[in-house]
Short mmCIF file of C-alpha atoms and ligand atoms in Angstrom, two decimals:
data_model
loop_
_atom_site.label_atom_id
_atom_site.label_comp_id
_atom_site.label_asym_id
_atom_site.label_seq_id
_atom_site.Cartn_x
_atom_site.Cartn_y
_atom_site.Cartn_z
CA MET W 13 -35.19 -96.63 27.94
CA ASN W 14 -33.25 -99.89 27.61
CA ASP W 15 -31.04 -101.36 30.31
CA PHE W 16 -27.87 -99.91 28.81
CA GLU W 17 -29.34 -96.40 28.70
CA LYS W 18 -30.46 -96.70 32.32
CA ARG W 19 -26.94 -97.70 33.28
CA ARG W 20 -25.58 -94.41 31.93
CA MET W 21 -26.83 -92.87 35.17
CA ASP W 22 -24.33 -95.03 37.08
CA PHE W 23 -21.48 -93.04 35.52
CA PRO W 24 -20.85 -89.59 37.03
CA THR W 25 -19.19 -88.33 33.85
CA LEU W 26 -22.30 -89.24 31.84
CA ARG W 27 -24.62 -87.56 34.37
CA ALA W 28 -23.03 -84.19 33.57
CA GLU W 29 -25.22 -81.57 31.91
CA SER W 30 -23.46 -81.88 28.55
CA PRO W 31 -21.70 -85.20 28.73
CA PRO W 32 -19.03 -85.88 26.15
CA ILE W 33 -19.41 -88.63 23.60
CA TYR W 34 -16.78 -90.95 24.95
CA PHE W 35 -15.50 -93.29 22.25
CA ASP W 36 -12.10 -94.11 23.75
CA ASN W 37 -13.11 -97.21 25.65
CA ALA W 38 -10.37 -99.40 24.19
CA CYS W 39 -7.91 -97.15 25.99
CA MET W 40 -9.82 -96.88 29.24
CA THR W 41 -13.48 -97.13 30.20
CA LEU W 42 -15.39 -94.72 32.37
CA LYS W 43 -15.97 -95.69 36.00
CA PRO W 44 -19.38 -96.42 37.51
CA GLN W 45 -20.38 -95.15 40.94
CA PRO W 46 -19.90 -98.50 42.78
CA VAL W 47 -16.23 -98.54 41.71
CA ILE W 48 -15.73 -94.96 42.85
CA ASP W 49 -17.53 -95.76 46.12
CA ALA W 50 -15.35 -98.80 46.77
CA ILE W 51 -12.20 -96.69 46.38
CA HIS W 52 -13.64 -93.85 48.44
CA THR W 53 -14.70 -96.22 51.20
CA TYR W 54 -11.24 -97.72 51.35
CA TYR W 55 -9.59 -94.34 51.84
CA THR W 56 -12.19 -92.93 54.20
CA THR W 57 -12.96 -95.91 56.44
CA HIS W 58 -10.07 -98.43 56.46
CA PRO W 59 -7.02 -97.02 54.62
CA SER W 60 -4.68 -99.74 55.72
CA CYS W 61 -2.66 -102.68 54.43
CA GLY W 62 -4.09 -106.12 53.80
CA GLY W 63 -2.73 -109.61 54.30
CA ARG W 64 -0.29 -108.63 57.05
CA SER W 65 -1.51 -106.75 60.12
CA VAL W 66 -4.33 -108.23 62.17
CA HIS W 67 -6.14 -105.10 63.39
CA GLN W 68 -9.68 -104.17 62.37
CA TYR W 69 -8.77 -102.01 59.40
CA ALA W 70 -6.38 -104.60 58.01
CA ASN W 71 -8.90 -107.38 58.48
CA GLN W 72 -11.48 -105.47 56.48
CA VAL W 73 -8.97 -104.90 53.67
CA SER W 74 -7.92 -108.56 53.66
CA GLN W 75 -11.52 -109.76 53.53
CA LYS W 76 -12.42 -107.37 50.73
CA MET W 77 -9.30 -108.33 48.75
CA ALA W 78 -10.34 -111.96 48.99
CA ALA W 79 -13.84 -111.03 47.80
CA SER W 80 -12.37 -109.10 44.84
CA ARG W 81 -10.33 -112.14 43.86
CA ARG W 82 -13.42 -114.34 44.12
CA ASN W 83 -15.36 -111.90 41.91
CA MET W 84 -12.63 -111.92 39.29
CA ALA W 85 -12.41 -115.72 39.39
CA ALA W 86 -16.19 -115.96 38.90
CA PHE W 87 -16.08 -113.47 36.02
CA ILE W 88 -13.64 -115.61 34.04
CA ASN W 89 -14.84 -118.98 35.38
CA SER W 90 -11.48 -119.80 36.90
CA PRO W 91 -11.44 -123.29 38.42
CA GLU W 92 -9.49 -121.92 41.39
CA VAL W 93 -9.62 -118.46 42.97
CA SER W 94 -5.88 -118.66 43.66
CA GLU W 95 -5.17 -118.74 39.93
CA VAL W 96 -6.04 -115.03 39.80
CA VAL W 97 -3.06 -112.72 40.37
CA PHE W 98 -3.58 -108.98 40.72
CA THR W 99 -1.16 -106.88 38.68
CA ARG W 100 -0.68 -103.26 37.69
CA ASN W 101 -2.10 -103.70 34.20
CA ALA W 102 -2.10 -106.10 31.25
CA THR W 103 1.44 -104.98 30.41
CA HIS W 104 2.65 -106.12 33.81
CA SER W 105 0.83 -109.45 33.39
CA LEU W 106 2.42 -110.06 29.99
CA ASN W 107 5.86 -109.15 31.31
CA GLN W 108 5.33 -111.52 34.22
CA ILE W 109 4.62 -114.32 31.76
CA ALA W 110 7.51 -113.51 29.40
CA LYS W 111 10.12 -112.90 32.06
CA GLY W 112 8.84 -115.48 34.50
CA LEU W 113 9.42 -118.42 32.17
CA SER W 114 12.88 -119.88 31.71
CA TRP W 115 14.44 -119.59 28.25
CA GLU W 116 17.11 -121.13 26.17
CA GLU W 117 18.73 -119.47 23.20
CA GLY W 118 16.79 -120.28 20.05
CA ASP W 119 13.44 -120.92 21.78
CA VAL W 120 10.68 -119.63 19.48
CA VAL W 121 7.84 -117.28 20.40
CA LEU W 122 5.06 -116.62 17.91
CA THR W 123 2.92 -113.51 18.01
CA SER W 124 0.52 -111.98 15.51
CA ASP W 125 1.43 -109.02 13.29
CA ARG W 126 -1.16 -106.81 15.04
CA GLU W 127 0.33 -106.68 18.52
CA HIS W 128 -0.02 -103.91 21.04
CA ASN W 129 3.51 -103.11 22.23
CA SER W 130 2.67 -104.81 25.51
CA ASN W 131 2.67 -108.15 23.72
CA LEU W 132 5.60 -107.33 21.49
CA ILE W 133 8.24 -105.46 23.46
CA PRO W 134 8.66 -108.09 26.22
CA TRP W 135 9.39 -110.70 23.53
CA LEU W 136 11.74 -108.35 21.64
CA GLN W 137 13.52 -107.72 24.90
CA LEU W 138 13.95 -111.46 25.42
CA GLU W 139 15.25 -111.69 21.88
CA GLN W 140 17.89 -109.05 22.66
CA GLU W 141 18.82 -110.33 26.07
CA LYS W 142 18.42 -114.10 25.85
CA GLY W 143 18.58 -114.95 22.17
CA VAL W 144 14.91 -115.94 22.03
CA ASP W 145 13.65 -116.18 18.46
CA HIS W 146 10.53 -114.00 18.13
CA ARG W 147 8.56 -114.66 14.95
CA VAL W 148 5.47 -112.99 13.54
CA VAL W 149 2.49 -114.75 11.98
CA THR W 150 1.21 -112.62 9.12
CA SER W 151 -2.55 -112.00 9.00
CA ASN W 152 -4.74 -112.13 5.90
CA PRO W 153 -4.76 -108.86 3.91
CA ASP W 154 -7.95 -107.78 5.75
CA ASN W 155 -6.26 -108.41 9.14
CA THR W 156 -8.27 -111.55 9.91
CA PHE W 157 -6.34 -114.48 11.31
CA ASP W 158 -4.61 -116.78 8.84
CA MET W 159 -4.82 -120.23 10.40
CA GLU W 160 -2.81 -121.83 7.62
CA ALA W 161 0.04 -119.38 8.04
CA PHE W 162 -0.06 -120.00 11.79
CA GLU W 163 0.07 -123.77 11.39
CA ALA W 164 2.95 -123.42 8.95
CA SER W 165 4.82 -121.19 11.44
CA CYS W 166 4.32 -123.77 14.18
CA ALA W 167 5.57 -126.55 11.93
CA ASP W 168 8.51 -124.43 10.87
CA ALA W 169 9.52 -123.73 14.46
CA GLY W 170 9.27 -127.44 15.29
CA GLU W 171 10.51 -128.43 18.72
CA ARG W 172 11.87 -124.95 19.39
CA LEU W 173 8.36 -123.53 19.63
CA LYS W 174 7.88 -122.58 23.26
CA VAL W 175 5.17 -119.94 23.48
CA VAL W 176 2.38 -118.66 21.28
CA SER W 177 1.21 -115.28 22.58
CA MET W 178 -1.66 -113.50 20.88
CA PRO W 179 -4.44 -111.02 21.57
CA GLN W 180 -7.95 -112.43 21.63
CA VAL W 181 -9.14 -109.13 20.16
CA GLY W 182 -6.81 -106.58 18.59
CA ASN W 183 -6.91 -102.97 19.76
CA LEU W 184 -5.93 -101.83 16.27
CA ASP W 185 -9.08 -103.06 14.55
CA GLY W 186 -11.25 -105.15 16.90
CA VAL W 187 -10.54 -108.31 14.92
CA GLU W 188 -10.81 -111.48 16.98
CA ILE W 189 -8.34 -114.37 16.83
CA PRO W 190 -9.96 -117.80 17.36
CA ILE W 191 -7.96 -118.50 20.50
CA LYS W 192 -9.56 -121.83 21.28
CA GLU W 193 -8.39 -123.30 17.96
CA VAL W 194 -5.05 -121.51 18.15
CA ALA W 195 -4.45 -122.87 21.67
CA LYS W 196 -5.17 -126.38 20.47
CA VAL W 197 -2.64 -126.09 17.65
CA ALA W 198 -0.08 -124.53 20.03
CA HIS W 199 -0.52 -127.39 22.48
CA ASP W 200 -0.31 -130.00 19.72
CA HIS W 201 3.12 -128.52 18.99
CA GLY W 202 4.10 -128.67 22.65
CA ALA W 203 3.95 -124.89 23.17
CA LEU W 204 2.33 -122.78 25.87
CA MET W 205 -0.53 -120.46 24.92
CA ALA W 206 -0.59 -116.95 26.38
CA VAL W 207 -3.49 -114.64 25.63
CA ASP W 208 -3.72 -110.87 25.78
CA ALA W 209 -7.36 -110.42 26.79
CA ALA W 210 -7.15 -106.64 27.30
CA GLN W 211 -9.67 -105.99 24.51
CA SER W 212 -11.82 -109.09 24.85
CA ALA W 213 -12.62 -109.57 28.55
CA PRO W 214 -14.45 -106.22 28.89
CA HIS W 215 -16.62 -106.83 25.85
CA MET W 216 -17.51 -110.50 25.55
CA SER W 217 -17.98 -113.58 27.62
CA LEU W 218 -14.62 -115.14 28.50
CA ASP W 219 -14.38 -118.55 30.11
CA VAL W 220 -10.80 -119.55 30.87
CA GLN W 221 -11.75 -123.23 31.07
CA ASP W 222 -13.40 -123.18 27.68
CA LEU W 223 -10.63 -121.11 26.04
CA GLY W 224 -7.96 -123.68 26.86
CA ALA W 225 -5.08 -121.18 27.18
CA ASP W 226 -2.32 -121.40 29.78
CA PHE W 227 -1.90 -117.75 30.76
CA ILE W 228 -4.28 -114.82 30.23
CA ALA W 229 -3.55 -111.12 30.78
CA PHE W 230 -6.34 -108.69 31.76
CA SER W 231 -6.54 -104.93 31.80
CA VAL W 232 -8.93 -104.03 34.61
CA HIS W 233 -8.99 -100.32 33.81
CA LYS W 234 -10.53 -101.22 30.43
CA MET W 235 -13.37 -103.04 32.20
CA LEU W 236 -14.76 -100.30 34.46
CA GLY W 237 -12.05 -100.77 37.07
CA PRO W 238 -9.55 -98.32 38.56
CA SER W 239 -6.54 -97.13 36.60
CA GLY W 240 -3.36 -98.99 37.40
CA MET W 241 -5.07 -102.35 37.81
CA GLY W 242 -4.76 -105.55 35.81
CA ALA W 243 -4.83 -109.26 36.42
CA LEU W 244 -3.07 -112.41 35.34
CA TRP W 245 -4.73 -115.79 35.20
CA GLY W 246 -2.67 -118.94 34.81
CA ARG W 247 -3.01 -122.65 35.33
CA HIS W 248 -1.93 -123.40 38.87
CA GLU W 249 0.85 -125.80 37.98
CA LEU W 250 2.28 -123.28 35.49
CA LEU W 251 2.03 -120.29 37.82
CA ASP W 252 3.82 -122.37 40.44
CA GLY W 253 6.76 -122.76 38.07
CA LEU W 254 6.92 -119.09 37.05
CA ARG W 255 9.69 -116.90 38.44
CA THR W 256 8.15 -113.89 40.18
CA LEU W 257 9.10 -110.38 39.03
CA SER W 258 8.12 -108.97 42.37
CA ALA W 259 9.98 -110.76 45.16
CA GLY W 260 9.76 -109.09 48.56
CA GLY W 261 7.30 -108.34 51.35
CA ASP W 262 4.44 -110.81 51.65
CA THR W 263 5.80 -113.20 49.02
CA VAL W 264 7.41 -115.64 51.49
CA GLN W 265 6.33 -117.78 54.47
CA TRP W 266 9.54 -116.92 56.25
CA SER W 267 13.06 -115.79 55.49
CA GLU W 268 16.48 -116.24 57.10
CA TYR W 269 19.80 -114.65 56.13
CA ASP W 270 20.52 -117.46 53.75
CA GLY W 271 17.14 -118.75 52.64
CA MET W 272 13.38 -118.39 52.51
CA GLU W 273 10.23 -120.29 51.69
CA TRP W 274 7.93 -118.85 49.06
CA LEU W 275 4.26 -118.31 49.71
CA SER W 276 1.95 -120.13 47.36
CA THR W 277 0.33 -118.63 44.26
CA PRO W 278 -0.96 -115.91 43.88
CA HIS W 279 0.89 -114.21 46.78
CA ARG W 280 4.32 -115.02 45.37
CA PHE W 281 3.56 -112.56 42.55
CA GLU W 282 2.11 -109.72 44.61
CA GLY W 283 5.14 -108.45 46.50
CA GLY W 284 5.08 -105.26 48.56
CA LEU W 285 2.15 -103.20 49.78
CA ASP W 286 -0.53 -103.47 47.12
CA ASN W 287 -2.82 -101.03 45.40
CA TYR W 288 -5.57 -101.91 47.90
CA ALA W 289 -7.94 -99.21 46.71
CA GLY W 290 -7.43 -100.52 43.19
CA ILE W 291 -8.04 -104.12 44.17
CA LEU W 292 -11.24 -103.23 46.03
CA GLY W 293 -12.33 -101.10 43.06
CA THR W 294 -11.61 -104.08 40.83
CA GLY W 295 -13.93 -106.20 42.94
CA ALA W 296 -16.69 -103.64 42.46
CA ALA W 297 -16.05 -103.37 38.71
CA VAL W 298 -16.18 -107.09 38.19
CA GLU W 299 -19.28 -107.42 40.34
CA TYR W 300 -20.92 -104.78 38.14
CA LEU W 301 -20.05 -106.77 35.02
CA ASN W 302 -21.02 -110.05 36.66
CA ASN W 303 -24.54 -108.61 36.86
CA MET W 304 -24.64 -107.94 33.14
CA ASN W 305 -24.94 -110.21 30.14
CA MET W 306 -21.61 -110.07 28.30
CA ASN W 307 -23.15 -111.41 25.09
CA ASP W 308 -25.60 -108.50 25.10
CA ILE W 309 -22.71 -106.06 25.53
CA HIS W 310 -20.91 -107.64 22.57
CA GLU W 311 -23.99 -107.48 20.34
CA HIS W 312 -24.70 -103.87 21.33
CA GLU W 313 -21.17 -102.82 20.38
CA ILE W 314 -21.39 -104.65 17.05
CA ARG W 315 -24.67 -102.85 16.34
CA LEU W 316 -23.06 -99.48 17.06
CA ASN W 317 -20.04 -100.38 14.96
CA GLY W 318 -22.29 -101.40 12.06
CA LEU W 319 -24.07 -98.05 12.23
CA MET W 320 -20.81 -96.15 12.33
CA SER W 321 -19.18 -98.21 9.57
CA ARG W 322 -22.12 -97.91 7.19
CA GLY W 323 -22.22 -94.16 7.76
CA ILE W 324 -18.62 -93.55 6.73
CA GLU W 325 -17.38 -96.47 4.66
CA ASP W 326 -18.15 -94.89 1.30
CA LEU W 327 -16.59 -91.52 2.05
CA GLU W 328 -13.72 -90.98 -0.34
CA GLY W 329 -10.31 -90.81 1.29
CA LEU W 330 -11.44 -92.67 4.42
CA SER W 331 -10.66 -96.31 5.06
CA ILE W 332 -11.57 -98.53 7.97
CA ILE W 333 -8.79 -100.82 9.22
CA GLY W 334 -9.79 -104.48 9.11
CA PRO W 335 -12.58 -106.36 7.34
CA ARG W 336 -15.54 -104.48 5.86
CA ASP W 337 -18.07 -106.42 7.94
CA ALA W 338 -18.42 -104.66 11.31
CA ARG W 339 -19.33 -107.98 12.98
CA GLN W 340 -15.70 -108.97 12.49
CA ARG W 341 -14.49 -105.81 14.18
CA GLY W 342 -16.39 -106.05 17.48
CA GLY W 343 -16.59 -102.62 19.09
CA ILE W 344 -13.71 -100.91 17.28
CA CYS W 345 -13.88 -98.68 14.23
CA SER W 346 -10.42 -97.41 13.32
CA ILE W 347 -10.32 -94.96 10.43
CA MET W 348 -7.44 -93.71 8.34
CA VAL W 349 -7.97 -90.43 6.53
CA ASP W 350 -5.73 -89.94 3.49
CA GLY W 351 -3.28 -87.11 3.99
CA PHE W 352 -4.59 -86.04 7.43
CA ASP W 353 -2.89 -86.47 10.76
CA ALA W 354 -5.16 -88.44 13.10
CA HIS W 355 -4.23 -86.33 16.14
CA GLU W 356 -5.39 -83.14 14.42
CA LEU W 357 -8.71 -84.76 13.58
CA ALA W 358 -9.14 -86.01 17.14
CA ILE W 359 -8.52 -82.50 18.49
CA LEU W 360 -11.05 -81.13 16.02
CA PHE W 361 -13.70 -83.62 17.17
CA ASP W 362 -12.94 -83.00 20.82
CA GLU W 363 -12.91 -79.22 20.68
CA SER W 364 -15.72 -78.62 18.24
CA ALA W 365 -18.07 -81.53 18.94
CA ASN W 366 -17.23 -82.82 22.45
CA VAL W 367 -16.35 -86.23 21.03
CA MET W 368 -13.41 -88.10 22.53
CA MET W 369 -11.66 -90.56 20.28
CA ARG W 370 -8.17 -92.08 20.20
CA SER W 371 -5.71 -91.05 17.55
CA GLY W 372 -2.27 -92.19 16.46
CA MET W 373 -0.83 -95.68 16.26
CA HIS W 374 -2.46 -97.07 19.41
CA CYS W 375 0.82 -98.66 20.53
CA VAL W 376 0.72 -100.86 17.41
CA HIS W 377 3.55 -98.99 15.70
CA SER W 378 4.82 -102.15 14.04
CA TRP W 379 1.68 -102.52 11.91
CA PHE W 380 1.58 -98.85 10.82
CA ARG W 381 5.28 -98.53 10.21
CA GLN W 382 5.51 -101.62 8.07
CA ARG W 383 2.88 -100.06 5.80
CA GLY W 384 4.29 -96.55 5.94
CA TYR W 385 1.08 -95.12 7.46
CA GLU W 386 2.68 -92.32 9.42
CA GLU W 387 -0.56 -90.37 10.07
CA GLY W 388 -2.05 -93.12 12.26
CA SER W 389 -5.76 -93.66 12.60
CA LEU W 390 -8.75 -92.15 14.36
CA ARG W 391 -10.21 -94.90 16.51
CA SER W 392 -13.71 -95.07 17.96
CA SER W 393 -14.20 -97.83 20.49
CA PHE W 394 -17.58 -98.45 22.05
CA TYR W 395 -18.96 -99.71 25.33
CA PHE W 396 -22.40 -100.55 26.60
CA TYR W 397 -23.12 -96.99 27.73
CA ASN W 398 -22.69 -95.63 24.20
CA THR W 399 -25.87 -95.06 22.24
CA GLU W 400 -27.08 -95.09 18.66
CA GLU W 401 -27.78 -91.36 18.94
CA GLU W 402 -24.14 -90.76 19.81
CA VAL W 403 -22.98 -92.79 16.82
CA LYS W 404 -25.39 -90.96 14.49
CA PHE W 405 -24.08 -87.63 15.75
CA VAL W 406 -20.47 -88.69 15.15
CA VAL W 407 -21.32 -89.98 11.66
CA ASP W 408 -23.03 -86.68 10.79
CA THR W 409 -20.06 -84.73 12.14
CA MET W 410 -17.66 -86.97 10.21
CA GLN W 411 -19.59 -86.32 7.01
CA GLU W 412 -19.43 -82.56 7.62
CA VAL W 413 -15.71 -82.71 8.35
CA HIS W 414 -15.21 -84.83 5.26
CA ALA W 415 -17.07 -82.34 3.09
CA ALA W 416 -14.85 -79.57 4.43
CA LEU W 417 -11.61 -81.51 3.96
CA PHE W 418 -12.10 -83.14 0.58
C1 PLP S 18 -4.57 -105.31 23.07
C2 PLP S 18 -3.94 -104.61 24.23
N1 PLP S 18 -3.03 -105.25 24.94
C3 PLP S 18 -2.42 -104.69 25.99
C4 PLP S 18 -2.72 -103.41 26.37
C5 PLP S 18 -2.04 -102.81 27.54
O1 PLP S 18 -2.96 -102.74 28.60
P1 PLP S 18 -2.54 -102.07 29.96
O2 PLP S 18 -2.69 -100.62 29.81
O3 PLP S 18 -3.52 -102.65 30.95
O4 PLP S 18 -1.17 -102.48 30.27
C6 PLP S 18 -3.66 -102.68 25.64
C7 PLP S 18 -3.98 -101.29 26.00
O5 PLP S 18 -4.50 -100.54 25.21
C8 PLP S 18 -4.30 -103.31 24.56
O6 PLP S 18 -5.22 -102.68 23.84
#
């Protein structure tokens, strides 16, 4: 039994007598016992607020929150622990970036053409409300990143280019954008680089210092952590200049009727009583991942994706979104089936084979609608606890379903 297989026992849902084949990890991962224990311990032994009161319960919460932040900082190699802000999810982090910056009419924002709504809608909203000019960089026909088109878009925007915001890995197809190079080009044009790391941080090594971006959004519930948890990393000097979306309790040193003094980063962004159970669960999740080799996780997922892709790629009427080579699609295999609604197929797999996959447009409506693909796709997304046996079973089932449908 390899290390990944042994780790399956850490997940209560996988210890069940007939565990499901869970291939919806790009939406949310399963939770290992240490994360569940951290949440349970919070509610059973010190269910109190942190960062305010000074009694024993509160002190424990405050200390554990600080440890969670340190764990997260270590996971992404943040130069400073205080550059890690806890948020509700990646969506909240991206909104904090978009709405925390100051804008002038005509400022340009560039995104890719494969955006999750969380990295599209905030910019569209700014376009509607503030006259920001949101532009889309078109990918190559196989969805890989077109560096030339990007450079041309930057040049075209000229001095109005203010922010480039892109996903490191797309949830539509698993295709990676070379953020380090993109960030360099963005900076050469005087723009800020924001990264949606929702689909990269859980699956590959991510070093914020090496990446060279200015802001990075994380989705903690996609990396073993509790639901309703995310994080935002930003360079200190930039976070300090960002307007907070969450002004209120525990964001200021003091207040008077006609003034106040803000607390420093990250507290300025974490107004009100927090999701303490979630933050402590986040600490446990990140500690779990800190004890693993992220490169091994990435390779494992690519291996599974290769197996899956080879098993189905020649079936007539099925097409995989993105490049043919599974290595370029990380741990995501998103399939369109001619003439069949993806939700109906997902229900069929769930009810008849105990396989959980995601169906629909995966919050990337823009990509599907532009192409007129109304049926959406059936997406398998892998994590380290998935096995080759599971993939083989799904491929066999897919072939049987295919034979029945076509
Ligand atoms: C690429 C990408 N960005 C952003 C999000 C939104 O993440 P969250 O649910 O943490 O807001 C998702 C969720 O699926 C995603 O896949």
